[in-house]
Amino acid sequence: MSLPELSTIYILSAGVIAVAASALAVRVREDFYSAILLGIVGLSIASLITLLGFTYIGIFHALVYVGATVMFVIMGIVFIGRGFASERRMVPPAILAAILAFFSILLLLSSIVSSRSAEASLELNVAELAKAFAENPLAFFYLSLSLIALVLAGISIAKGEVHE
Amino acid sequence: MNEMVILVVSSMLFCIGMVGAVIHKSAVRVMISLEIMFNGTLLALLALSKYFNPLGGGILALYAIALSSVEVGLLVSVFILLYRRSRNLDVYEIPGLGE
């Protein structure tokens, strides 16, 4: 069994950090810590962009996005005052919709990436996206289910069935 | 394997941001969730453009990052004004909208 390459280990670690920080940013109670975690997500994404080979864009993302944007969000939260998150009780349909959307997006993206070997000069446009949908009916099915879950949750909010 | 890891990470970021944007009532938290979704989308854009059109994808990514910075600056200003006016940042109870 061969050891994985060093770049693979870096990409895996940055990916795990990005996903964990984003999950914490959504779940943590205070807005201030959520903004700090958004900065960590931005730094992880900048490192992933750099590892993909887009060095200047990674540096630009770290400087402009994390250095300016996230700092501005933190400053705004400090102006407003530390708020606490309040959620509607519709977490289960939202998580269901997100899981279905995850599988749909992953199927579509992986089919687009796998098609590059067949046609090297493939253009990424709306027609190709429509073809990817036509070739992956399961992705279309998952996306439809996800939208149905969100619509049902929206109807329950509009009817006032979901309270804090 | 690397490209698959990147695609999984970008899809997961998009879906986590989607959950946050749907379940939160605070406008600041919704904006932060939308920013997480933006990060996932940017990563997917660059991962795909590496195989199709690296130059075009890179330029588009630079535009997207710059526009996202502008958008966040504008939104934070709106939130501060809104908070000064109503002492509340609940997206379902914005004054002037609805009844």
Short mmCIF file of C-alpha atoms in Angstrom, two decimals:
data_model
loop_
_atom_site.label_atom_id
_atom_site.label_comp_id
_atom_site.label_asym_id
_atom_site.label_seq_id
_atom_site.Cartn_x
_atom_site.Cartn_y
_atom_site.Cartn_z
CA MET A 1 0.00 0.00 0.00
CA SER A 2 1.54 3.27 -1.11
CA LEU A 3 1.40 6.41 0.96
CA PRO A 4 -0.70 9.32 -0.35
CA GLU A 5 1.09 12.28 -1.89
CA LEU A 6 1.82 15.33 0.22
CA SER A 7 -0.48 17.55 -1.87
CA THR A 8 -3.35 15.11 -1.29
CA ILE A 9 -2.79 15.31 2.47
CA TYR A 10 -2.76 19.13 2.31
CA ILE A 11 -5.96 19.21 0.24
CA LEU A 12 -7.67 16.75 2.59
CA SER A 13 -6.69 18.75 5.69
CA ALA A 14 -7.77 22.08 4.18
CA GLY A 15 -11.05 20.52 3.05
CA VAL A 16 -11.78 19.04 6.48
CA ILE A 17 -10.99 22.39 8.15
CA ALA A 18 -13.23 24.27 5.68
CA VAL A 19 -16.18 21.92 6.19
CA ALA A 20 -15.80 21.83 10.00
CA ALA A 21 -15.46 25.61 10.26
CA SER A 22 -18.49 26.21 8.02
CA ALA A 23 -20.61 23.75 10.03
CA LEU A 24 -19.55 25.51 13.24
CA ALA A 25 -20.23 28.94 11.67
CA VAL A 26 -23.80 27.86 11.00
CA ARG A 27 -24.35 26.22 14.38
CA VAL A 28 -22.49 28.50 16.82
CA ARG A 29 -24.73 30.82 18.86
CA GLU A 30 -22.94 34.18 18.70
CA ASP A 31 -22.70 36.19 15.47
CA PHE A 32 -19.18 37.31 16.35
CA TYR A 33 -17.75 33.77 16.48
CA SER A 34 -19.67 32.91 13.33
CA ALA A 35 -17.89 35.74 11.48
CA ILE A 36 -14.51 34.56 12.84
CA LEU A 37 -15.26 31.04 11.60
CA LEU A 38 -16.20 32.50 8.20
CA GLY A 39 -12.67 33.93 8.10
CA ILE A 40 -11.25 30.46 8.80
CA VAL A 41 -13.41 29.05 5.97
CA GLY A 42 -12.05 31.79 3.68
CA LEU A 43 -8.45 30.97 4.56
CA SER A 44 -9.01 27.23 3.96
CA ILE A 45 -10.62 27.99 0.60
CA ALA A 46 -7.70 30.29 -0.29
CA SER A 47 -5.26 27.47 0.49
CA LEU A 48 -7.32 25.01 -1.60
CA ILE A 49 -7.35 27.48 -4.51
CA THR A 50 -3.58 27.82 -4.21
CA LEU A 51 -3.17 24.03 -4.16
CA LEU A 52 -5.30 23.81 -7.32
CA GLY A 53 -2.65 25.88 -9.10
CA PHE A 54 -4.32 29.31 -9.07
CA THR A 55 -1.69 30.92 -6.84
CA TYR A 56 -2.51 34.58 -7.48
CA ILE A 57 -6.24 34.05 -7.06
CA GLY A 58 -5.58 32.26 -3.74
CA ILE A 59 -3.49 35.20 -2.51
CA PHE A 60 -6.15 37.66 -3.77
CA HIS A 61 -8.85 35.66 -1.95
CA ALA A 62 -6.86 35.64 1.30
CA LEU A 63 -6.06 39.36 1.12
CA VAL A 64 -9.30 40.80 -0.25
CA TYR A 65 -11.89 38.35 1.04
CA VAL A 66 -10.50 37.43 4.46
CA GLY A 67 -8.45 40.54 5.04
CA ALA A 68 -11.09 43.08 4.07
CA THR A 69 -14.53 41.51 3.77
CA VAL A 70 -14.56 39.30 6.84
CA MET A 71 -12.92 42.05 8.89
CA PHE A 72 -15.68 44.41 7.72
CA VAL A 73 -18.34 41.88 8.78
CA ILE A 74 -16.71 41.57 12.21
CA MET A 75 -16.56 45.36 12.53
CA GLY A 76 -20.24 45.62 11.59
CA ILE A 77 -21.19 43.00 14.18
CA VAL A 78 -19.23 44.91 16.82
CA PHE A 79 -21.14 48.11 15.83
CA ILE A 80 -24.48 46.34 16.03
CA GLY A 81 -23.62 44.49 19.20
CA ARG A 82 -23.10 40.79 19.70
CA GLY A 83 -26.30 39.15 18.55
CA PHE A 84 -27.40 35.62 19.30
CA ALA A 85 -28.70 33.28 16.65
CA SER A 86 -32.41 32.59 16.57
CA GLU A 87 -33.63 29.73 14.42
CA ARG A 88 -36.93 28.64 13.06
CA ARG A 89 -37.83 25.09 13.98
CA MET A 90 -37.46 23.80 10.48
CA VAL A 91 -34.02 22.25 10.75
CA PRO A 92 -35.05 18.68 9.65
CA PRO A 93 -36.56 19.71 6.26
CA ALA A 94 -33.62 22.06 5.65
CA ILE A 95 -31.09 19.29 6.37
CA LEU A 96 -33.04 16.84 4.19
CA ALA A 97 -33.12 19.35 1.33
CA ALA A 98 -29.39 20.05 1.76
CA ILE A 99 -28.45 16.33 1.71
CA LEU A 100 -30.49 15.75 -1.46
CA ALA A 101 -29.00 18.86 -3.07
CA PHE A 102 -25.50 17.64 -2.08
CA PHE A 103 -25.93 14.34 -3.93
CA SER A 104 -27.44 16.10 -6.92
CA ILE A 105 -24.64 18.67 -7.20
CA LEU A 106 -21.96 16.03 -6.66
CA LEU A 107 -23.39 13.80 -9.41
CA LEU A 108 -23.54 16.73 -11.82
CA LEU A 109 -20.04 18.02 -11.05
CA SER A 110 -18.44 14.57 -11.23
CA SER A 111 -20.16 13.86 -14.56
CA ILE A 112 -18.88 17.19 -15.95
CA VAL A 113 -15.33 16.39 -14.78
CA SER A 114 -15.44 12.83 -16.14
CA SER A 115 -16.63 14.07 -19.54
CA ARG A 116 -13.45 16.10 -20.02
CA SER A 117 -11.43 13.00 -20.95
CA ALA A 118 -13.76 12.22 -23.87
CA GLU A 119 -13.83 15.74 -25.27
CA ALA A 120 -10.72 17.67 -24.27
CA SER A 121 -11.88 21.03 -25.63
CA LEU A 122 -15.33 20.84 -24.06
CA GLU A 123 -16.92 24.23 -23.40
CA LEU A 124 -18.70 24.72 -20.11
CA ASN A 125 -22.01 26.36 -21.04
CA VAL A 126 -25.74 26.02 -20.51
CA ALA A 127 -26.13 23.42 -23.25
CA GLU A 128 -23.50 21.21 -21.60
CA LEU A 129 -25.25 21.65 -18.24
CA ALA A 130 -28.55 20.60 -19.82
CA LYS A 131 -26.78 17.57 -21.32
CA ALA A 132 -25.34 16.71 -17.91
CA PHE A 133 -28.84 16.84 -16.44
CA ALA A 134 -30.18 14.64 -19.24
CA GLU A 135 -27.40 12.11 -18.65
CA ASN A 136 -28.02 12.05 -14.89
CA PRO A 137 -31.74 11.65 -14.22
CA LEU A 138 -30.92 10.70 -10.62
CA ALA A 139 -29.41 14.15 -10.03
CA PHE A 140 -32.56 15.74 -11.43
CA PHE A 141 -34.68 13.52 -9.16
CA TYR A 142 -32.64 14.45 -6.05
CA LEU A 143 -32.86 18.15 -6.92
CA SER A 144 -36.63 17.92 -7.39
CA LEU A 145 -37.04 16.20 -4.01
CA SER A 146 -34.86 18.87 -2.40
CA LEU A 147 -37.00 21.65 -3.88
CA ILE A 148 -40.20 19.89 -2.76
CA ALA A 149 -38.85 19.66 0.83
CA LEU A 150 -38.01 23.38 0.79
CA VAL A 151 -41.39 24.34 -0.67
CA LEU A 152 -43.21 22.31 2.01
CA ALA A 153 -41.13 23.98 4.73
CA GLY A 154 -41.89 27.40 3.21
CA ILE A 155 -45.61 26.67 3.13
CA SER A 156 -45.55 25.62 6.79
CA ILE A 157 -43.79 28.93 7.66
CA ALA A 158 -46.28 30.96 5.61
CA LYS A 159 -49.21 29.25 7.34
CA GLY A 160 -47.68 30.13 10.70
CA GLU A 161 -47.30 26.52 11.83
CA VAL A 162 -43.64 27.00 12.73
CA HIS A 163 -43.02 29.15 15.80
CA GLU A 164 -39.85 29.99 17.70
CA MET B 1 -8.52 11.79 -6.17
CA ASN B 2 -7.70 15.46 -5.49
CA GLU B 3 -10.35 16.76 -7.84
CA MET B 4 -12.99 14.54 -6.25
CA VAL B 5 -12.05 15.81 -2.77
CA ILE B 6 -12.37 19.42 -3.98
CA LEU B 7 -15.75 18.74 -5.57
CA VAL B 8 -17.03 17.03 -2.39
CA VAL B 9 -15.79 19.94 -0.24
CA SER B 10 -17.40 22.55 -2.51
CA SER B 11 -20.71 20.67 -2.57
CA MET B 12 -20.65 20.29 1.23
CA LEU B 13 -19.93 23.99 1.72
CA PHE B 14 -22.81 24.90 -0.58
CA CYS B 15 -25.23 22.63 1.29
CA ILE B 16 -24.10 23.74 4.78
CA GLY B 17 -24.58 27.35 3.69
CA MET B 18 -28.00 26.46 2.32
CA VAL B 19 -29.06 24.99 5.68
CA GLY B 20 -27.86 28.11 7.49
CA ALA B 21 -29.62 30.47 5.07
CA VAL B 22 -32.90 28.59 5.50
CA ILE B 23 -32.97 28.08 9.26
CA HIS B 24 -31.69 31.41 10.57
CA LYS B 25 -33.80 34.48 11.22
CA SER B 26 -31.00 36.99 11.84
CA ALA B 27 -30.00 38.88 8.68
CA VAL B 28 -26.31 38.76 9.68
CA ARG B 29 -26.38 34.97 9.98
CA VAL B 30 -28.19 34.63 6.66
CA MET B 31 -25.48 36.78 5.05
CA ILE B 32 -22.71 34.66 6.62
CA SER B 33 -24.43 31.49 5.35
CA LEU B 34 -24.69 32.98 1.87
CA GLU B 35 -20.96 33.78 2.02
CA ILE B 36 -20.25 30.12 2.86
CA MET B 37 -22.30 29.14 -0.21
CA PHE B 38 -20.29 31.64 -2.27
CA ASN B 39 -17.01 30.06 -1.10
CA GLY B 40 -18.22 26.60 -2.17
CA THR B 41 -19.30 27.89 -5.55
CA LEU B 42 -15.99 29.70 -6.11
CA LEU B 43 -14.07 26.52 -5.33
CA ALA B 44 -16.20 24.49 -7.75
CA LEU B 45 -15.75 27.16 -10.45
CA LEU B 46 -11.97 27.04 -10.15
CA ALA B 47 -11.85 23.23 -9.92
CA LEU B 48 -13.88 22.92 -13.12
CA SER B 49 -12.16 25.75 -14.96
CA LYS B 50 -8.82 24.04 -14.39
CA TYR B 51 -9.92 21.40 -16.89
CA PHE B 52 -11.89 23.56 -19.33
CA ASN B 53 -10.71 27.17 -19.50
CA PRO B 54 -8.21 28.15 -16.76
CA LEU B 55 -7.74 31.74 -17.91
CA GLY B 56 -11.46 32.48 -18.25
CA GLY B 57 -12.23 30.77 -14.95
CA GLY B 58 -9.49 32.70 -13.16
CA ILE B 59 -10.72 36.05 -14.46
CA LEU B 60 -14.31 35.16 -13.54
CA ALA B 61 -13.15 34.15 -10.04
CA LEU B 62 -11.36 37.49 -9.57
CA TYR B 63 -14.52 39.34 -10.60
CA ALA B 64 -16.59 37.17 -8.25
CA ILE B 65 -14.33 37.83 -5.25
CA ALA B 66 -14.32 41.59 -5.89
CA LEU B 67 -18.09 41.70 -6.35
CA SER B 68 -18.61 39.63 -3.21
CA SER B 69 -16.52 42.13 -1.22
CA VAL B 70 -18.63 45.01 -2.52
CA GLU B 71 -21.83 43.13 -1.76
CA VAL B 72 -20.80 42.40 1.82
CA GLY B 73 -19.82 46.04 2.40
CA LEU B 74 -23.20 47.20 1.13
CA LEU B 75 -25.12 44.61 3.15
CA VAL B 76 -23.32 45.42 6.41
CA SER B 77 -24.09 49.13 5.88
CA VAL B 78 -27.76 48.29 5.28
CA PHE B 79 -27.84 46.13 8.41
CA ILE B 80 -26.33 48.90 10.56
CA LEU B 81 -28.91 51.40 9.25
CA LEU B 82 -31.70 48.88 9.76
CA TYR B 83 -30.57 48.18 13.30
CA ARG B 84 -30.43 51.90 14.12
CA ARG B 85 -33.96 52.27 12.80
CA SER B 86 -35.72 49.27 14.30
CA ARG B 87 -33.33 47.65 16.85
CA ASN B 88 -34.06 44.35 15.16
CA LEU B 89 -32.40 42.34 12.42
CA ASP B 90 -35.02 39.62 12.00
CA VAL B 91 -35.48 39.04 8.27
CA TYR B 92 -39.15 38.19 8.81
CA GLU B 93 -39.89 41.43 10.66
CA ILE B 94 -38.20 44.10 8.57
CA PRO B 95 -40.19 47.34 9.03
CA GLY B 96 -41.75 48.73 5.88
CA LEU B 97 -42.18 45.32 4.29
CA GLY B 98 -45.47 43.50 4.65
CA GLU B 99 -48.35 44.95 6.65
#
